[in-house]
PDB file of C-alpha atoms in Angstrom:
ATOM      1  CA  MET I   1      26.373   2.309 -50.440  1.00 50.00           C
ATOM      2  CA  LEU I   2      28.208  -0.721 -49.382  1.00 49.00           C
ATOM      3  CA  LYS I   3      30.175   1.288 -46.828  1.00 51.00           C
ATOM      4  CA  ILE I   4      27.095   2.697 -45.479  1.00 53.00           C
ATOM      5  CA  ILE I   5      25.811  -0.897 -44.935  1.00 52.00           C
ATOM      6  CA  LYS I   6      28.920  -2.242 -43.427  1.00 48.00           C
ATOM      7  CA  LEU I   7      28.818   1.037 -41.049  1.00 55.00           C
ATOM      8  CA  THR I   8      25.202   0.306 -39.974  1.00 58.00           C
ATOM      9  CA  ILE I   9      26.136  -3.481 -39.260  1.00 61.00           C
ATOM     10  CA  ILE I  10      29.240  -2.425 -37.155  1.00 62.00           C
ATOM     11  CA  LEU I  11      27.178   0.207 -35.249  1.00 58.00           C
ATOM     12  CA  LEU I  12      24.440  -2.377 -34.442  1.00 57.00           C
ATOM     13  CA  LEU I  13      26.920  -4.985 -33.329  1.00 55.00           C
ATOM     14  CA  THR I  14      28.515  -2.429 -31.206  1.00 58.00           C
ATOM     15  CA  PHE I  15      25.241  -1.548 -29.597  1.00 49.00           C
ATOM     16  CA  LEU I  16      24.270  -5.036 -28.937  1.00 47.00           C
ATOM     17  CA  LEU I  17      27.924  -5.486 -27.272  1.00 51.00           C
ATOM     18  CA  VAL I  18      27.136  -2.519 -25.221  1.00 52.00           C
ATOM     19  CA  ILE I  19      23.661  -3.844 -24.065  1.00 53.00           C
ATOM     20  CA  MET I  20      25.122  -7.311 -23.306  1.00 57.00           C
ATOM     21  CA  PHE I  21      27.917  -6.048 -21.273  1.00 56.00           C
ATOM     22  CA  SER I  22      25.769  -3.646 -19.342  1.00 61.00           C
ATOM     23  CA  LEU I  23      23.431  -6.478 -18.689  1.00 60.00           C
ATOM     24  CA  PHE I  24      26.090  -8.621 -17.385  1.00 63.00           C
ATOM     25  CA  SER I  25      27.132  -5.732 -15.012  1.00 70.00           C
ATOM     26  CA  GLY I  26      23.632  -4.530 -14.229  1.00 75.00           C
ATOM     27  CA  ILE I  27      21.432  -1.756 -15.585  1.00 79.00           C
ATOM     28  CA  LYS I  28      19.676   0.944 -13.396  1.00 83.00           C
ATOM     29  CA  ILE I  29      17.026   3.127 -15.062  1.00 79.00           C
ATOM     30  CA  ASN I  30      15.283   5.884 -12.887  1.00 86.00           C
ATOM     31  CA  SER I  31      12.047   6.275 -14.907  1.00 84.00           C
ATOM     32  CA  PHE I  32      10.600   5.761 -18.253  1.00 74.00           C
ATOM     33  CA  SER I  33       7.300   5.250 -20.118  1.00 81.00           C
ATOM     34  CA  PHE I  34       6.003   3.673 -23.293  1.00 73.00           C
ATOM     35  CA  GLY I  35       2.338   3.428 -24.485  1.00 73.00           C
ATOM     36  CA  ASP I  36       0.203   2.757 -21.395  1.00 75.00           C
ATOM     37  CA  ILE I  37       3.153   1.568 -19.140  1.00 79.00           C
ATOM     38  CA  SER I  38       5.176   3.647 -16.956  1.00 86.00           C
ATOM     39  CA  ILE I  39       8.006   2.317 -14.802  1.00 85.00           C
ATOM     40  CA  SER I  40      10.160   3.702 -11.959  1.00 89.00           C
ATOM     41  CA  GLN I  41      13.422   2.623 -10.389  1.00 87.00           C
ATOM     42  CA  LEU I  42      14.260  -0.359 -12.656  1.00 84.00           C
ATOM     43  CA  TYR I  43      17.411  -2.615 -12.238  1.00 85.00           C
ATOM     44  CA  LEU I  44      18.080  -5.442 -14.748  1.00 82.00           C
ATOM     45  CA  LYS I  45      20.754  -7.861 -14.611  1.00 83.00           C
ATOM     46  CA  PHE I  46      21.748 -10.879 -16.645  1.00 80.00           C
ATOM     47  CA  ASP I  47      23.209 -13.876 -14.600  1.00 79.00           C
ATOM     48  CA  LYS I  48      21.904 -17.328 -15.830  1.00 76.00           C
ATOM     49  CA  LYS I  49      18.651 -15.711 -16.685  1.00 81.00           C
ATOM     50  CA  LEU I  50      17.245 -12.177 -16.155  1.00 83.00           C
ATOM     51  CA  ILE I  51      17.115 -10.494 -12.763  1.00 86.00           C
ATOM     52  CA  VAL I  52      14.444  -7.731 -12.533  1.00 87.00           C
ATOM     53  CA  GLU I  53      13.813  -5.541  -9.531  1.00 88.00           C
ATOM     54  CA  VAL I  54      11.392  -2.587  -9.980  1.00 88.00           C
ATOM     55  CA  GLU I  55      10.101  -0.077  -7.384  1.00 89.00           C
ATOM     56  CA  GLU I  56       6.840   0.817  -9.336  1.00 90.00           C
ATOM     57  CA  ILE I  57       5.159  -0.296 -12.412  1.00 83.00           C
ATOM     58  CA  VAL I  58       1.637   1.569 -13.675  1.00 87.00           C
ATOM     59  CA  PHE I  59      -0.105  -0.145 -16.204  1.00 76.00           C
ATOM     60  CA  GLU I  60      -3.157   1.735 -17.637  1.00 72.00           C
ATOM     61  CA  VAL I  61      -6.031  -0.650 -18.863  1.00 62.00           C
ATOM     62  CA  LYS I  62      -9.761  -0.050 -19.475  1.00 57.00           C
ATOM     63  CA  LYS I  63     -10.683  -3.166 -17.633  1.00 55.00           C
ATOM     64  CA  SER I  64      -9.444  -5.874 -15.347  1.00 53.00           C
ATOM     65  CA  SER I  65     -10.175  -9.435 -16.546  1.00 56.00           C
ATOM     66  CA  VAL I  66      -9.974 -10.986 -13.028  1.00 56.00           C
ATOM     67  CA  GLU I  67     -12.700 -10.511 -10.708  1.00 58.00           C
ATOM     68  CA  SER I  68     -12.112 -13.229  -7.721  1.00 59.00           C
ATOM     69  CA  SER I  69      -9.609 -14.579  -5.562  1.00 63.00           C
ATOM     70  CA  SER I  70      -9.748 -18.081  -7.043  1.00 61.00           C
ATOM     71  CA  GLU I  71      -9.518 -17.016 -10.583  1.00 65.00           C
ATOM     72  CA  ASP I  72      -6.713 -14.813  -9.681  1.00 65.00           C
ATOM     73  CA  ILE I  73      -4.538 -17.647  -8.208  1.00 66.00           C
ATOM     74  CA  GLN I  74      -5.296 -20.061 -10.785  1.00 63.00           C
ATOM     75  CA  LYS I  75      -4.270 -17.531 -13.614  1.00 67.00           C
ATOM     76  CA  ASN I  76      -1.169 -16.577 -11.788  1.00 68.00           C
ATOM     77  CA  ILE I  77       0.112 -20.081 -10.899  1.00 68.00           C
ATOM     78  CA  LEU I  78      -0.413 -21.362 -14.620  1.00 67.00           C
ATOM     79  CA  LYS I  79       2.037 -18.597 -15.745  1.00 70.00           C
ATOM     80  CA  LEU I  80       4.750 -19.477 -13.375  1.00 72.00           C
ATOM     81  CA  PRO I  81       6.776 -21.836 -15.673  1.00 73.00           C
ATOM     82  CA  THR I  82       6.709 -19.698 -18.667  1.00 74.00           C
ATOM     83  CA  ILE I  83       7.904 -16.617 -16.667  1.00 75.00           C
ATOM     84  CA  LEU I  84      10.726 -18.736 -15.088  1.00 75.00           C
ATOM     85  CA  LYS I  85      12.012 -19.877 -18.300  1.00 75.00           C
ATOM     86  CA  PHE I  86      13.425 -16.144 -19.023  1.00 76.00           C
ATOM     87  CA  PHE I  87      13.658 -14.672 -15.409  1.00 81.00           C
ATOM     88  CA  GLN I  88      15.670 -16.000 -12.385  1.00 85.00           C
ATOM     89  CA  LYS I  89      14.228 -13.576 -10.128  1.00 88.00           C
ATOM     90  CA  ILE I  90      11.422 -10.937 -10.139  1.00 88.00           C
ATOM     91  CA  ASP I  91      11.001  -8.291  -7.375  1.00 90.00           C
ATOM     92  CA  ILE I  92       8.217  -5.849  -7.937  1.00 87.00           C
ATOM     93  CA  GLU I  93       7.399  -3.645  -4.901  1.00 90.00           C
ATOM     94  CA  ARG I  94       4.238  -2.020  -6.906  1.00 89.00           C
ATOM     95  CA  LEU I  95       2.400  -3.024  -9.823  1.00 85.00           C
ATOM     96  CA  LYS I  96      -0.520  -1.096 -10.422  1.00 85.00           C
ATOM     97  CA  ILE I  97      -3.371  -2.260 -12.814  1.00 79.00           C
ATOM     98  CA  LYS I  98      -6.371  -0.289 -12.787  1.00 76.00           C
ATOM     99  CA  ASP I  99      -7.791  -0.514  -9.240  1.00 77.00           C
ATOM    100  CA  ASN I 100      -5.608  -3.578  -8.266  1.00 81.00           C
ATOM    101  CA  GLU I 101      -2.069  -3.193  -6.716  1.00 86.00           C
ATOM    102  CA  PHE I 102       0.469  -6.117  -6.651  1.00 87.00           C
ATOM    103  CA  THR I 103       3.605  -6.930  -4.653  1.00 91.00           C
ATOM    104  CA  ILE I 104       5.425  -9.820  -6.356  1.00 90.00           C
ATOM    105  CA  VAL I 105       8.500 -11.665  -5.389  1.00 91.00           C
ATOM    106  CA  LEU I 106       9.314 -14.706  -7.485  1.00 89.00           C
ATOM    107  CA  ASN I 107      12.392 -16.816  -7.955  1.00 88.00           C
ATOM    108  CA  GLU I 108      12.815 -20.458  -8.785  1.00 85.00           C
ATOM    109  CA  LYS I 109      12.230 -21.471  -5.148  1.00 90.00           C
ATOM    110  CA  HIS I 110       9.756 -18.984  -3.669  1.00 92.00           C
ATOM    111  CA  LEU I 111       6.740 -17.055  -4.520  1.00 91.00           C
ATOM    112  CA  TYR I 112       5.141 -14.045  -2.695  1.00 93.00           C
ATOM    113  CA  LEU I 113       2.235 -12.428  -4.206  1.00 91.00           C
ATOM    114  CA  ASP I 114      -0.122  -9.801  -2.564  1.00 92.00           C
ATOM    115  CA  ASN I 115      -2.920  -7.907  -4.358  1.00 88.00           C
ATOM    116  CA  LYS I 116      -6.619  -6.997  -3.562  1.00 86.00           C
ATOM    117  CA  PHE I 117      -7.697 -10.422  -4.051  1.00 87.00           C
ATOM    118  CA  VAL I 118      -5.064 -12.700  -2.352  1.00 88.00           C
ATOM    119  CA  ASN I 119      -2.037 -13.045  -0.386  1.00 92.00           C
ATOM    120  CA  VAL I 120       0.226 -16.095  -1.248  1.00 91.00           C
ATOM    121  CA  SER I 121       3.652 -17.206   0.239  1.00 94.00           C
ATOM    122  CA  ALA I 122       4.892 -20.510  -0.854  1.00 93.00           C
ATOM    123  CA  ASP I 123       7.909 -22.508  -1.540  1.00 94.00           C
ATOM    124  CA  LEU I 124       8.219 -23.831  -5.219  1.00 92.00           C
ATOM    125  CA  LYS I 125       9.415 -27.121  -6.884  1.00 90.00           C
ATOM    126  CA  PHE I 126       9.123 -27.728 -10.621  1.00 86.00           C
ATOM    127  CA  ALA I 127       8.796 -31.332 -12.126  1.00 84.00           C
ATOM    128  CA  GLY I 128       8.110 -31.491 -15.992  1.00 81.00           C
ATOM    129  CA  SER I 129       4.508 -29.814 -16.358  1.00 81.00           C
ATOM    130  CA  GLU I 130       3.987 -29.967 -12.558  1.00 87.00           C
ATOM    131  CA  VAL I 131       4.412 -27.070 -10.079  1.00 88.00           C
ATOM    132  CA  MET I 132       4.359 -28.087  -6.481  1.00 91.00           C
ATOM    133  CA  LEU I 133       3.849 -25.460  -3.917  1.00 91.00           C
ATOM    134  CA  ASP I 134       4.538 -25.916  -0.139  1.00 94.00           C
ATOM    135  CA  VAL I 135       2.025 -23.229   0.998  1.00 92.00           C
ATOM    136  CA  TYR I 136       2.900 -21.006   4.167  1.00 92.00           C
ATOM    137  CA  SER I 137      -0.217 -19.108   3.665  1.00 90.00           C
ATOM    138  CA  ILE I 138      -2.941 -18.326   1.191  1.00 89.00           C
ATOM    139  CA  TYR I 139      -5.494 -15.820   2.219  1.00 91.00           C
ATOM    140  CA  LEU I 140      -8.443 -15.201  -0.165  1.00 87.00           C
ATOM    141  CA  LYS I 141      -9.363 -11.495   0.842  1.00 88.00           C
ATOM    142  CA  ASP I 142     -12.799 -11.484  -0.730  1.00 83.00           C
ATOM    143  CA  LEU I 143     -13.794 -14.586   1.111  1.00 82.00           C
ATOM    144  CA  ASP I 144     -11.839 -13.952   4.347  1.00 87.00           C
ATOM    145  CA  LEU I 145     -10.406 -17.650   4.007  1.00 87.00           C
ATOM    146  CA  ALA I 146      -7.010 -18.633   4.945  1.00 92.00           C
ATOM    147  CA  LEU I 147      -5.171 -21.772   3.889  1.00 91.00           C
ATOM    148  CA  LEU I 148      -2.173 -23.730   4.724  1.00 94.00           C
ATOM    149  CA  GLY I 149      -0.811 -26.924   3.189  1.00 94.00           C
ATOM    150  CA  LYS I 150       0.456 -28.253  -0.149  1.00 94.00           C
ATOM    151  CA  SER I 151      -0.490 -27.562  -3.577  1.00 91.00           C
ATOM    152  CA  LYS I 152       0.025 -29.263  -7.101  1.00 90.00           C
ATOM    153  CA  VAL I 153      -0.751 -27.725 -10.479  1.00 87.00           C
ATOM    154  CA  ASN I 154      -0.557 -29.516 -13.828  1.00 87.00           C
ATOM    155  CA  ILE I 155       0.144 -26.859 -16.362  1.00 83.00           C
ATOM    156  CA  ASN I 156      -0.608 -28.895 -19.540  1.00 84.00           C
ATOM    157  CA  LYS I 157      -3.913 -30.204 -18.010  1.00 84.00           C
ATOM    158  CA  LYS I 158      -4.993 -26.988 -16.077  1.00 84.00           C
ATOM    159  CA  VAL I 159      -5.565 -28.885 -13.032  1.00 88.00           C
ATOM    160  CA  LEU I 160      -5.090 -27.372  -9.638  1.00 88.00           C
ATOM    161  CA  ASN I 161      -5.023 -29.610  -6.297  1.00 91.00           C
ATOM    162  CA  PHE I 162      -4.814 -28.435  -2.676  1.00 91.00           C
ATOM    163  CA  PHE I 163      -4.447 -30.588   0.325  1.00 94.00           C
ATOM    164  CA  GLY I 164      -4.475 -28.789   3.773  1.00 93.00           C
ATOM    165  CA  THR I 165      -6.189 -26.946   6.375  1.00 92.00           C
ATOM    166  CA  TYR I 166      -8.709 -23.914   6.150  1.00 89.00           C
ATOM    167  CA  ASN I 167      -9.537 -21.271   8.780  1.00 89.00           C
ATOM    168  CA  TYR I 168     -12.867 -19.266   8.007  1.00 85.00           C
ATOM    169  CA  GLY I 169     -14.158 -16.953  10.843  1.00 80.00           C
ATOM    170  CA  GLU I 170     -14.784 -19.447  13.910  1.00 79.00           C
ATOM    171  CA  LEU I 171     -14.491 -22.495  11.608  1.00 83.00           C
ATOM    172  CA  GLU I 172     -11.387 -24.624  10.893  1.00 87.00           C
ATOM    173  CA  GLY I 173     -10.567 -28.103   9.618  1.00 88.00           C
ATOM    174  CA  GLU I 174      -9.281 -29.945   6.579  1.00 90.00           C
ATOM    175  CA  LEU I 175      -9.608 -29.044   2.928  1.00 88.00           C
ATOM    176  CA  ASN I 176      -9.091 -30.981  -0.003  1.00 91.00           C
ATOM    177  CA  VAL I 177      -9.683 -29.442  -3.513  1.00 88.00           C
ATOM    178  CA  GLN I 178      -9.382 -30.100  -7.202  1.00 89.00           C
ATOM    179  CA  VAL I 179     -10.001 -27.264  -9.632  1.00 85.00           C
ATOM    180  CA  THR I 180     -10.204 -27.873 -13.621  1.00 84.00           C
ATOM    181  CA  GLU I 181     -11.536 -25.499 -16.094  1.00 79.00           C
ATOM    182  CA  ASP I 182     -14.957 -27.123 -15.734  1.00 82.00           C
ATOM    183  CA  ILE I 183     -15.055 -28.789 -12.341  1.00 82.00           C
ATOM    184  CA  PHE I 184     -14.681 -27.546  -8.742  1.00 79.00           C
ATOM    185  CA  ASP I 185     -14.521 -30.879  -6.447  1.00 85.00           C
ATOM    186  CA  PHE I 186     -13.791 -30.686  -2.744  1.00 81.00           C
ATOM    187  CA  TYR I 187     -13.619 -32.311   0.632  1.00 85.00           C
ATOM    188  CA  VAL I 188     -13.986 -30.467   3.623  1.00 81.00           C
ATOM    189  CA  ASN I 189     -14.587 -31.073   7.479  1.00 84.00           C
ATOM    190  CA  SER I 190     -14.647 -29.017  10.440  1.00 80.00           C
ATOM    191  CA  THR I 191     -13.192 -29.448  13.811  1.00 79.00           C
ATOM    192  CA  SER I 192     -15.385 -26.667  15.232  1.00 72.00           C
ATOM    193  CA  LYS I 193     -19.182 -26.943  15.789  1.00 71.00           C
ATOM    194  CA  ILE I 194     -21.100 -25.600  12.909  1.00 64.00           C
ATOM    195  CA  LYS I 195     -24.205 -23.405  13.933  1.00 61.00           C
ATOM    196  CA  SER I 196     -25.310 -22.816  10.528  1.00 55.00           C
ATOM    197  CA  LEU I 197     -24.569 -23.683   6.747  1.00 52.00           C
ATOM    198  CA  LYS I 198     -25.636 -20.363   5.513  1.00 55.00           C
ATOM    199  CA  PHE I 199     -22.189 -19.202   5.041  1.00 54.00           C
ATOM    200  CA  LEU I 200     -21.760 -21.717   2.144  1.00 57.00           C
ATOM    201  CA  LYS I 201     -23.924 -19.292   0.013  1.00 58.00           C
ATOM    202  CA  GLN I 202     -20.776 -17.274  -0.313  1.00 57.00           C
ATOM    203  CA  PHE I 203     -18.968 -19.950  -2.093  1.00 55.00           C
ATOM    204  CA  PHE I 204     -21.579 -22.057  -4.046  1.00 53.00           C
ATOM    205  CA  ARG I 205     -24.796 -21.150  -6.109  1.00 53.00           C
ATOM    206  CA  LEU I 206     -27.499 -23.785  -6.553  1.00 49.00           C
ATOM    207  CA  ASP I 207     -30.710 -23.137  -8.634  1.00 51.00           C
ATOM    208  CA  LYS I 208     -33.385 -21.009  -6.685  1.00 54.00           C
ATOM    209  CA  THR I 209     -35.508 -24.099  -5.482  1.00 50.00           C
ATOM    210  CA  ALA I 210     -32.648 -26.208  -4.279  1.00 44.00           C
ATOM    211  CA  GLU I 211     -31.056 -23.206  -2.540  1.00 52.00           C
ATOM    212  CA  ALA I 212     -34.119 -22.523  -0.656  1.00 52.00           C
ATOM    213  CA  VAL I 213     -34.672 -25.965   0.533  1.00 44.00           C
ATOM    214  CA  SER I 214     -31.038 -26.544   1.447  1.00 46.00           C
ATOM    215  CA  TYR I 215     -30.255 -23.467   3.327  1.00 46.00           C
ATOM    216  CA  THR I 216     -33.707 -23.359   5.024  1.00 48.00           C
ATOM    217  CA  HIS I 217     -33.357 -26.863   6.567  1.00 46.00           C
ATOM    218  CA  LEU I 218     -29.433 -26.880   7.019  1.00 44.00           C
ATOM    219  CA  ARG I 219     -29.305 -24.084   9.727  1.00 49.00           C
TER     220      ARG I 219
END
């Protein structure tokens, strides 16, 4: 019995050493699946942290919990510090979750994200519980709204700030935003002539009486 236990321990240690050596050299796997996930063309390597490159991941879920671009951005940015504790680089060409398809490139200095809700390209800086983004572009596809500027996210307080410019159809100007779990606060101006304020109905909802009065008079 003691010999069997010793042999088992030796085999486990040998297996772990082989895995560790393989990770330092780099592991390539053509395809595999488990449960509701299937993965194609996976490359894993351990440098200072894990490096992951994947051609395709298909994740079968019954329902996606994200339904808008603003919610999508908030959820993804809040996850960044946790992800980068373990991963030096993530490069996923296609991540399919139900009816949404993602392209993700993430390292300690840059983020690129594209899915059916948003397209984001930004440089990253981390300071304690804060993430700073130098935003080349954020395009909210469901709103047809493009943003350019700087953003700061406090992970602990779950507060997102954006300072920059926007482009929406024929309108463009400055936009400052603060988003918390309960409040959406913003300042916006326009360098273009505004013919109607009815487009605001796509972004905000008032009670029926206030909405009827506001959008009738502010044309």
